[in-house]
Amino acid sequence: MAFAGASSLIIVPFDHWEYQIMKGPAGKAILRSEYKPYPWVVKGLKLKFDIGEAETLVSSEIQLKRKPGMDGDSSIELDGQDMALKSVWVDGRELSEDDYSLTSDKLVISDIPSECLLEIRNIIRPQKNTALEGLYPSGQFLLTQCEAEGFRKITYFPDRPDVMTRYEVTIEADKDRYPVLLSNGNAIESGESDNGRHWVRWDDPFHKPSYLFALVAGDLSHIEDTFTTMSGRKVQLRVYVEEENIDRCDYAMESLIRAMKWDEERFGLEYDLDIYNIVATNDFNMGAMENKSLNIFNSRCVLASPDTATDNDFLVVEGVIGHEYFHNWTGNRVTCRDWFQLTLKEGLTVFRDQEFTSDMQSRAVKRIQDARDLRSRQFPEDAGPMSHPIRPDKYVEINNFYTMTVYQKGAAVIRMVHTLLGEDGFQKGMKLYFERHDHQAVTCDDFIAAMADATGTDLGHFSEWYSQSGTPVVQVRAEFNQAARTYTLHMQQHTPPTHGQPQKKALMIPVKTGLIDGNGNELDLSRHGHGHGEENYSAVLILDRDSKTFVFEDMDEEPVPSLLRGFSAPVKLEYDYSDADLALLMAHDNDTFVRWEAAQLLASNAILAQRERISRGEDPVLPETLKTAVRSMLTDLQSDPALLGEALRLPGEDYLAELMEEVDVDGIHQACEFIRKSLAGSLEQEFRACYGRMKDGAAYSNSPEAIGRRCLGNVCLAYLTTRDSAGDLAQRQLESSDNMTDTLAAISALVYSGSDNATAALADFEARWRDNRLVMDKWFSIQAARPSADTVDCLDELMEHPSFSYTNPNKVRAVVGIFAMANPTGFHAAHGRGYEFVADQVIALDKLNPQLAARMASAFNSWKRYDKERRALMAKQLERIQAGSSLSPDVSEIVNNALSE
Ligand code: PHE
Ligand code: ZN
C-alpha cells in the first residue's frame, strides 16, 4: 500500500465500537529494574492520516528488522488503545484474526519474518477525544499530544522512547476546514484530491521516538520571522494561533529568537532544520511540548501583550519558549531510554531555561523565585505519599511523574553538577555527552558518566541524588576558638524516611559558604585556609558524610556564616542564627539569596512564634527586630527594588505549613494576617513613601527595572490595603493602571481586603475581558484564591459562568486547581465542604480527562499532616474517590498511594 496523496478516504463503520476513554489494565506497576530492549528495529515509518468529520483513518507502513541475537521469538508486540483495527498486512499479505491477538492495549502478531513490511490500518475518533492525549480537537482544529504514551492512541506502534525511526507523514483533509496541515520536519510534497480535499507530505530527517511526533490540522493564522544560525543556516520561524490572537504573539517570537541565539553563545548548540513551528492551543494539559520542529504550546505560554499579560506571564512565555527550544538538543537529539529517565531531559532542560532567564533578566531574582518554588512545592511533594527520587524506580501511570521533583529538583541536581565542575567543566561534559550520545536514547547514568569523564571527576557518590528521595536536612553548628584563632563549622546531614524508602544514605552536598565580619565585610577565605591563594569570598564546602568539620584559620574574631549561598543544594538548612546575625546578613551579604533568606527567616520565625501565642490564647505581638528590618528595607534606596520586593513578601502559607509538625492552617493564616497588618500599621508612612517612589507615573515598560518597581510597589500595596486608612489606594491604582500587572494587583487587594469596591471591580473586569480566555482565567483565579472559609460556596457559581468550561484544563486549574492548591484557608476550612467540592471535581473530571483529574486529586496528598478532624474529613473524600467505578489508573495511583501511606 503506498500513500498516494490522491487516495480517497475510506470509512468503514464500526457499529460495535464507541469512543471512550479506555481504563487500561488496572494499575500494574512498571519497574525500572525490568527494562528490556525492544527486540525490533523500526527502519522506517510512513503514516497517512485521512481526516474526516467524525473519524480519521490512519494507515501505517512499518519497516521492521529483528535485532541480531533476538532470533528466539518471531512475534511482535505493538501498543494501541482506544481505536478500531481495520486490517493488518505483512509483506503484502492480509492477516486473519487467527494470526494476531488483540487486547484493549496491545496488538501481538505471532509470527512474522525477521525482516518485513508491516501495514496497519486503524480508525480513531479525534473529535470525541476529551483526554487531550493522542489526536484531539481544540476549537476548530485538530492536534496531537503524544508524550508520554499518546502515540498509542493514534496507531499501533512500539510506543516507547528507545524505538526511534524516520517519519514520513501524509495528511489529507478538507481544504476549507483544514487549510493548514503540519507535521514534523520539512514539507516535501503537497497536492489536491477529490471532494475539496488536499494533502501535504512531511519528512523528518531526524530519527525520533514516537512521543515527539506531532500533527496539526486546521484553520490557523501565523506570524513569521527568520533566524540565521551561527553556521549560516537560515531558519523560517512561525507561530500559529487562532486568528483572534494574532496580535499577541510577538513576544513569543522575540523570545524564540533570543533562545536560539543564547543556546549558540552559551552552549555552542545550533538549530538543525530549516523550519521551526510553534502552534498555540487553548486546550492543553501542560505548559508546552517539544515535538521536533513543531512545538505545541498552551496559549498561556505564548500569548502576551501588556494589556493582557502580567510581568510574570511574560517571564513564563520567555522561559517556556526557551525550554521547548532547548529540548531540541537535550531531549530530542539525545533522548531518554525509558520514562524512568525523564529527568535526563527535563531536569537538564529546566536548568538550561533557568540559566537562559537568568542571563536575559535578573539572575538574583530568578534564583530566589526558583528556590521559593522548590521549597514551597517540591519539598512537600517529597515529604508525602508521592515522594520519589528524581529518577523513580516504579510507576503505575507515567503521567503522574511529570512532577516538581523530576523537573525542579532534577534541575537543582544538575545545578549542583554545575557548581562542582564550574562552567568550563560543565560545558566540557555537555560536549562529550553530545559526542557520545547524539541520536541515541540514553540514561541518567550516561549523562553523569560524560560529566565525570570529561573532567576527570569522580561523581560516583554524587549520583546517589538520582536514587534517593526526600529532602536532606543539613544542621550546622559553629565554634570559635579565640586561643587557636580557628573558626569551625560542624555540619551534619540526615534525610528523613520517605514513602517507600525508609533507609537513607549520606549524600554529597555542596554547601557554598562565606564568612562576614562584625562590620559586614566579607572575609577573603583564601587567607583562612580555603581556596587557592586567589581572592575568594565563597568556598564550596562538600558535606559528603553524615557529619564533617570545616576549619578556618587565622581568624581574629568570630564571623557570621553565610550558608548555602545561591541555594547551592536542595536541602533544608538549620543554623541557629540570632536576630542580630540575620540583620547583619540582610544588610551586608553579597549573596542575594542569603540576604533574601535572612529576611524570610526573620519573618517566618516571627509568624510561627505568633501562631504559637495565638494557639495558647495569648495576644500576638509584632517583634521589634522584624519591624526594624522591614523599615530598613523600605527606606533602602540602593538595593534593587525587585530584590526588596521579594524580601518583603511574607513567606507563603504553604512553606510555613511545611515547617510545622502538624499543620495549623488557621493559626498560620491568622498569624500572617496579624504580621502583615501590624507591619503596615506601624510603618504606614514608610510603606506609603516606598509605594510612592515606585509608582512614579512613568509609562509602561517591560525592562527588568520597571518590572522590579512594579513588584515592590505592589508588595507595598498589599500591605497597605490591610489598613482601612489606605482603602482608596488600590481603587486609584486600578483606575490609572496601564498594564495587567498593576490592574491585577489592585483588584486582588480590593478583593482580599474585603473592600466595598471589590464587587464593582470584578464586574468591570469581567465586562471588559469576557471574550479573552486567558484574562478570564485570572478573573476566576482571584475569586477562587480568596482566603476565606466560605469561598467554596462561590465556586459553583463561578463554574456556571459562560466562560468556564469543564473540558478546558486552564479553566479547571483556574478555579479548582487554585482553590485546592493555593487557598489553604478555603480548601482546608473546618466544615470540610472544600474537600467535598474538590473530590466531586476529581470524580467528574476523571471521566473526561484523567491526567487533569489526577493533578487535582493530589491536593489531598498532604492529608496526614493535618489535625485529627481534618485528617478524617480528607480520608473520607479520598475513600469516596477510590470507591468510584472504573477509576483511571492516573487517579487511582494518586489516591491509592495517599491512602496506603
Ligand atoms: N515535555 C514537556 C516539557 O516539559 C511537558 C509535557 C509532558 C507536555 C507531557 C505534554 C505532555 O517540555
Ligand atoms: Zn521539558
mmCIF file of N, CA and C in Angstrom, residues 527-605:
data_model
loop_
_atom_site.group_PDB
_atom_site.id
_atom_site.type_symbol
_atom_site.label_atom_id
_atom_site.label_comp_id
_atom_site.label_asym_id
_atom_site.label_seq_id
_atom_site.Cartn_x
_atom_site.Cartn_y
_atom_site.Cartn_z
ATOM 1 N N ARG A 527 42.653 33.482 52.692
ATOM 2 C CA ARG A 527 43.571 33.823 53.777
ATOM 3 C C ARG A 527 43.296 32.994 55.035
ATOM 4 N N HIS A 528 42.263 32.197 54.980
ATOM 5 C CA HIS A 528 41.890 31.419 56.166
ATOM 6 C C HIS A 528 41.865 29.926 55.873
ATOM 7 N N GLY A 529 42.663 29.543 54.881
ATOM 8 C CA GLY A 529 42.846 28.115 54.625
ATOM 9 C C GLY A 529 41.878 27.517 53.630
ATOM 10 N N HIS A 530 41.109 28.345 52.894
ATOM 11 C CA HIS A 530 40.214 27.796 51.871
ATOM 12 C C HIS A 530 40.453 28.495 50.544
ATOM 13 N N GLY A 531 40.442 27.757 49.498
ATOM 14 C CA GLY A 531 40.701 28.343 48.189
ATOM 15 C C GLY A 531 42.183 28.223 47.883
ATOM 16 N N HIS A 532 42.593 28.788 46.767
ATOM 17 C CA HIS A 532 43.939 28.525 46.268
ATOM 18 C C HIS A 532 44.760 29.791 46.157
ATOM 19 N N GLY A 533 44.719 30.599 47.199
ATOM 20 C CA GLY A 533 45.572 31.765 47.185
ATOM 21 C C GLY A 533 45.001 32.951 46.420
ATOM 22 N N GLU A 534 43.967 32.676 45.576
ATOM 23 C CA GLU A 534 43.350 33.834 44.927
ATOM 24 C C GLU A 534 42.283 34.380 45.865
ATOM 25 N N GLU A 535 41.917 35.604 45.633
ATOM 26 C CA GLU A 535 40.836 36.189 46.410
ATOM 27 C C GLU A 535 39.606 35.316 46.261
ATOM 28 N N ASN A 536 38.940 35.074 47.369
ATOM 29 C CA ASN A 536 37.928 34.036 47.340
ATOM 30 C C ASN A 536 36.939 34.293 48.471
ATOM 31 N N TYR A 537 35.746 34.741 48.117
ATOM 32 C CA TYR A 537 34.792 35.107 49.164
ATOM 33 C C TYR A 537 33.768 34.019 49.448
ATOM 34 N N SER A 538 33.783 32.994 48.600
ATOM 35 C CA SER A 538 32.889 31.864 48.854
ATOM 36 C C SER A 538 33.681 30.588 48.676
ATOM 37 N N ALA A 539 33.419 29.595 49.525
ATOM 38 C CA ALA A 539 34.023 28.273 49.338
ATOM 39 C C ALA A 539 32.881 27.267 49.222
ATOM 40 N N VAL A 540 33.062 26.304 48.329
ATOM 41 C CA VAL A 540 32.056 25.255 48.237
ATOM 42 C C VAL A 540 32.501 24.125 49.169
ATOM 43 N N LEU A 541 31.898 24.052 50.337
ATOM 44 C CA LEU A 541 32.242 23.005 51.305
ATOM 45 C C LEU A 541 31.445 21.759 50.947
ATOM 46 N N ILE A 542 32.149 20.636 50.828
ATOM 47 C CA ILE A 542 31.455 19.414 50.397
ATOM 48 C C ILE A 542 31.139 18.556 51.611
ATOM 49 N N LEU A 543 29.877 18.488 51.925
ATOM 50 C CA LEU A 543 29.437 17.624 53.022
ATOM 51 C C LEU A 543 29.055 16.276 52.409
ATOM 52 N N ASP A 544 29.941 15.280 52.535
ATOM 53 C CA ASP A 544 29.669 14.016 51.854
ATOM 54 C C ASP A 544 29.638 12.837 52.821
ATOM 55 N N ARG A 545 29.558 13.133 54.102
ATOM 56 C CA ARG A 545 29.377 12.071 55.097
ATOM 57 C C ARG A 545 28.269 12.512 56.042
ATOM 58 N N ASP A 546 27.924 11.653 56.990
ATOM 59 C CA ASP A 546 26.898 12.046 57.952
ATOM 60 C C ASP A 546 27.269 13.349 58.629
ATOM 61 N N SER A 547 28.560 13.472 58.991
ATOM 62 C CA SER A 547 28.970 14.738 59.577
ATOM 63 C C SER A 547 30.402 15.052 59.165
ATOM 64 N N LYS A 548 30.694 16.319 59.144
ATOM 65 C CA LYS A 548 32.007 16.750 58.688
ATOM 66 C C LYS A 548 32.306 18.120 59.295
ATOM 67 N N THR A 549 33.600 18.381 59.443
ATOM 68 C CA THR A 549 34.032 19.605 60.109
ATOM 69 C C THR A 549 34.893 20.434 59.164
ATOM 70 N N PHE A 550 34.673 21.733 59.127
ATOM 71 C CA PHE A 550 35.464 22.614 58.261
ATOM 72 C C PHE A 550 36.084 23.702 59.130
ATOM 73 N N VAL A 551 37.412 23.817 59.030
ATOM 74 C CA VAL A 551 38.112 24.752 59.917
ATOM 75 C C VAL A 551 38.660 25.937 59.117
ATOM 76 N N PHE A 552 38.430 27.132 59.631
ATOM 77 C CA PHE A 552 39.003 28.355 59.048
ATOM 78 C C PHE A 552 40.064 28.862 60.018
ATOM 79 N N GLU A 553 41.251 29.157 59.476
ATOM 80 C CA GLU A 553 42.367 29.526 60.352
ATOM 81 C C GLU A 553 42.655 31.023 60.343
ATOM 82 N N ASP A 554 43.516 31.405 61.303
ATOM 83 C CA ASP A 554 43.924 32.815 61.404
ATOM 84 C C ASP A 554 42.741 33.767 61.523
ATOM 85 N N MET A 555 41.831 33.415 62.361
ATOM 86 C CA MET A 555 40.633 34.240 62.493
ATOM 87 C C MET A 555 40.788 35.189 63.684
ATOM 88 N N ASP A 556 40.581 36.475 63.439
ATOM 89 C CA ASP A 556 40.709 37.452 64.518
ATOM 90 C C ASP A 556 39.476 37.475 65.405
ATOM 91 N N GLU A 557 38.340 37.315 64.777
ATOM 92 C CA GLU A 557 37.096 37.424 65.548
ATOM 93 C C GLU A 557 36.090 36.413 65.021
ATOM 94 N N GLU A 558 35.029 36.228 65.749
ATOM 95 C CA GLU A 558 34.002 35.280 65.321
ATOM 96 C C GLU A 558 33.136 35.911 64.233
ATOM 97 N N PRO A 559 33.086 35.304 63.037
ATOM 98 C CA PRO A 559 32.282 35.870 61.955
ATOM 99 C C PRO A 559 30.846 35.339 62.008
ATOM 100 N N VAL A 560 30.028 35.854 61.111
ATOM 101 C CA VAL A 560 28.693 35.272 60.907
ATOM 102 C C VAL A 560 28.777 34.444 59.629
ATOM 103 N N PRO A 561 28.348 33.180 59.683
ATOM 104 C CA PRO A 561 28.455 32.359 58.476
ATOM 105 C C PRO A 561 27.314 32.656 57.494
ATOM 106 N N SER A 562 27.678 32.725 56.250
ATOM 107 C CA SER A 562 26.675 32.904 55.189
ATOM 108 C C SER A 562 26.584 31.561 54.479
ATOM 109 N N LEU A 563 25.520 30.809 54.754
ATOM 110 C CA LEU A 563 25.465 29.397 54.373
ATOM 111 C C LEU A 563 24.522 29.129 53.214
ATOM 112 N N LEU A 564 24.856 28.121 52.438
ATOM 113 C CA LEU A 564 24.026 27.674 51.316
ATOM 114 C C LEU A 564 23.808 28.814 50.312
ATOM 115 N N ARG A 565 24.891 29.529 50.046
ATOM 116 C CA ARG A 565 24.802 30.652 49.107
ATOM 117 C C ARG A 565 24.237 30.203 47.761
ATOM 118 N N GLY A 566 23.418 31.057 47.183
ATOM 119 C CA GLY A 566 22.814 30.731 45.885
ATOM 120 C C GLY A 566 21.922 29.508 45.960
ATOM 121 N N PHE A 567 21.527 29.095 47.166
ATOM 122 C CA PHE A 567 20.755 27.861 47.351
ATOM 123 C C PHE A 567 21.493 26.734 46.626
ATOM 124 N N SER A 568 22.731 26.473 47.092
ATOM 125 C CA SER A 568 23.627 25.581 46.353
ATOM 126 C C SER A 568 23.233 24.109 46.414
ATOM 127 N N ALA A 569 22.252 23.755 47.221
ATOM 128 C CA ALA A 569 21.761 22.369 47.235
ATOM 129 C C ALA A 569 20.301 22.367 47.675
ATOM 130 N N PRO A 570 19.502 21.426 47.162
ATOM 131 C CA PRO A 570 18.076 21.389 47.524
ATOM 132 C C PRO A 570 17.873 20.742 48.887
ATOM 133 N N VAL A 571 18.266 21.430 49.930
ATOM 134 C CA VAL A 571 18.217 20.884 51.286
ATOM 135 C C VAL A 571 17.568 21.905 52.220
ATOM 136 N N LYS A 572 17.238 21.401 53.421
ATOM 137 C CA LYS A 572 16.781 22.313 54.476
ATOM 138 C C LYS A 572 17.978 22.592 55.360
ATOM 139 N N LEU A 573 18.335 23.857 55.491
ATOM 140 C CA LEU A 573 19.493 24.222 56.287
ATOM 141 C C LEU A 573 19.042 24.666 57.668
ATOM 142 N N GLU A 574 19.702 24.145 58.693
ATOM 143 C CA GLU A 574 19.373 24.583 60.050
ATOM 144 C C GLU A 574 20.619 25.146 60.711
ATOM 145 N N TYR A 575 20.533 26.402 61.079
ATOM 146 C CA TYR A 575 21.612 27.048 61.828
ATOM 147 C C TYR A 575 20.932 28.026 62.766
ATOM 148 N N ASP A 576 21.431 28.085 63.973
ATOM 149 C CA ASP A 576 20.751 28.879 64.974
ATOM 150 C C ASP A 576 21.192 30.344 64.892
ATOM 151 N N TYR A 577 20.686 31.050 63.898
ATOM 152 C CA TYR A 577 21.037 32.466 63.743
ATOM 153 C C TYR A 577 20.327 33.302 64.795
ATOM 154 N N SER A 578 21.048 34.239 65.372
ATOM 155 C CA SER A 578 20.372 35.222 66.226
ATOM 156 C C SER A 578 19.728 36.266 65.317
ATOM 157 N N ASP A 579 18.792 37.028 65.872
ATOM 158 C CA ASP A 579 18.176 38.092 65.071
ATOM 159 C C ASP A 579 19.227 39.086 64.594
ATOM 160 N N ALA A 580 20.256 39.314 65.445
ATOM 161 C CA ALA A 580 21.311 40.258 65.052
ATOM 162 C C ALA A 580 22.105 39.707 63.861
ATOM 163 N N ASP A 581 22.388 38.390 63.876
ATOM 164 C CA ASP A 581 23.061 37.766 62.724
ATOM 165 C C ASP A 581 22.250 37.999 61.452
ATOM 166 N N LEU A 582 20.953 37.740 61.573
ATOM 167 C CA LEU A 582 20.103 37.860 60.377
ATOM 168 C C LEU A 582 20.086 39.295 59.865
ATOM 169 N N ALA A 583 20.033 40.226 60.787
ATOM 170 C CA ALA A 583 20.038 41.632 60.375
ATOM 171 C C ALA A 583 21.339 41.959 59.648
ATOM 172 N N LEU A 584 22.451 41.416 60.165
ATOM 173 C CA LEU A 584 23.748 41.651 59.523
ATOM 174 C C LEU A 584 23.773 41.059 58.112
ATOM 175 N N LEU A 585 23.307 39.820 57.984
ATOM 176 C CA LEU A 585 23.291 39.189 56.655
ATOM 177 C C LEU A 585 22.401 39.971 55.696
ATOM 178 N N MET A 586 21.213 40.349 56.188
ATOM 179 C CA MET A 586 20.288 41.096 55.330
ATOM 180 C C MET A 586 20.912 42.373 54.812
ATOM 181 N N ALA A 587 21.694 43.006 55.682
ATOM 182 C CA ALA A 587 22.252 44.303 55.298
ATOM 183 C C ALA A 587 23.508 44.165 54.458
ATOM 184 N N HIS A 588 24.307 43.116 54.688
ATOM 185 C CA HIS A 588 25.646 43.118 54.102
ATOM 186 C C HIS A 588 26.005 41.969 53.190
ATOM 187 N N ASP A 589 25.286 40.868 53.252
ATOM 188 C CA ASP A 589 25.749 39.710 52.485
ATOM 189 C C ASP A 589 25.794 40.037 50.987
ATOM 190 N N ASN A 590 26.891 39.647 50.350
ATOM 191 C CA ASN A 590 26.981 39.854 48.899
ATOM 192 C C ASN A 590 26.121 38.866 48.135
ATOM 193 N N ASP A 591 25.752 37.786 48.802
ATOM 194 C CA ASP A 591 24.953 36.773 48.122
ATOM 195 C C ASP A 591 23.477 37.126 48.278
ATOM 196 N N THR A 592 22.822 37.380 47.135
ATOM 197 C CA THR A 592 21.446 37.874 47.215
ATOM 198 C C THR A 592 20.480 36.819 47.746
ATOM 199 N N PHE A 593 20.787 35.547 47.484
ATOM 200 C CA PHE A 593 19.900 34.510 48.026
ATOM 201 C C PHE A 593 19.951 34.506 49.546
ATOM 202 N N VAL A 594 21.154 34.579 50.120
ATOM 203 C CA VAL A 594 21.264 34.553 51.587
ATOM 204 C C VAL A 594 20.622 35.797 52.195
ATOM 205 N N ARG A 595 20.772 36.927 51.506
ATOM 206 C CA ARG A 595 20.149 38.153 52.009
ATOM 207 C C ARG A 595 18.631 37.988 52.060
ATOM 208 N N TRP A 596 18.105 37.456 50.982
ATOM 209 C CA TRP A 596 16.655 37.221 50.928
ATOM 210 C C TRP A 596 16.230 36.216 52.000
ATOM 211 N N GLU A 597 17.024 35.144 52.112
ATOM 212 C CA GLU A 597 16.703 34.079 53.054
ATOM 213 C C GLU A 597 16.729 34.600 54.496
ATOM 214 N N ALA A 598 17.653 35.506 54.784
ATOM 215 C CA ALA A 598 17.713 36.076 56.134
ATOM 216 C C ALA A 598 16.407 36.812 56.440
ATOM 217 N N ALA A 599 15.917 37.567 55.459
ATOM 218 C CA ALA A 599 14.655 38.289 55.653
ATOM 219 C C ALA A 599 13.497 37.311 55.840
ATOM 220 N N GLN A 600 13.502 36.247 55.033
ATOM 221 C CA GLN A 600 12.431 35.253 55.138
ATOM 222 C C GLN A 600 12.459 34.562 56.492
ATOM 223 N N LEU A 601 13.669 34.303 56.981
ATOM 224 C CA LEU A 601 13.798 33.625 58.276
ATOM 225 C C LEU A 601 13.272 34.496 59.410
ATOM 226 N N LEU A 602 13.646 35.783 59.358
ATOM 227 C CA LEU A 602 13.129 36.698 60.382
ATOM 228 C C LEU A 602 11.617 36.681 60.374
ATOM 229 N N ALA A 603 11.044 36.744 59.153
ATOM 230 C CA ALA A 603 9.593 36.789 59.046
ATOM 231 C C ALA A 603 8.969 35.461 59.475
ATOM 232 N N SER A 604 9.546 34.339 59.029
ATOM 233 C CA SER A 604 8.884 33.081 59.382
ATOM 234 C C SER A 604 9.034 32.782 60.876
ATOM 235 N N ASN A 605 10.178 33.144 61.465
ATOM 236 C CA ASN A 605 10.295 32.987 62.919
ATOM 237 C C ASN A 605 9.213 33.789 63.635
#
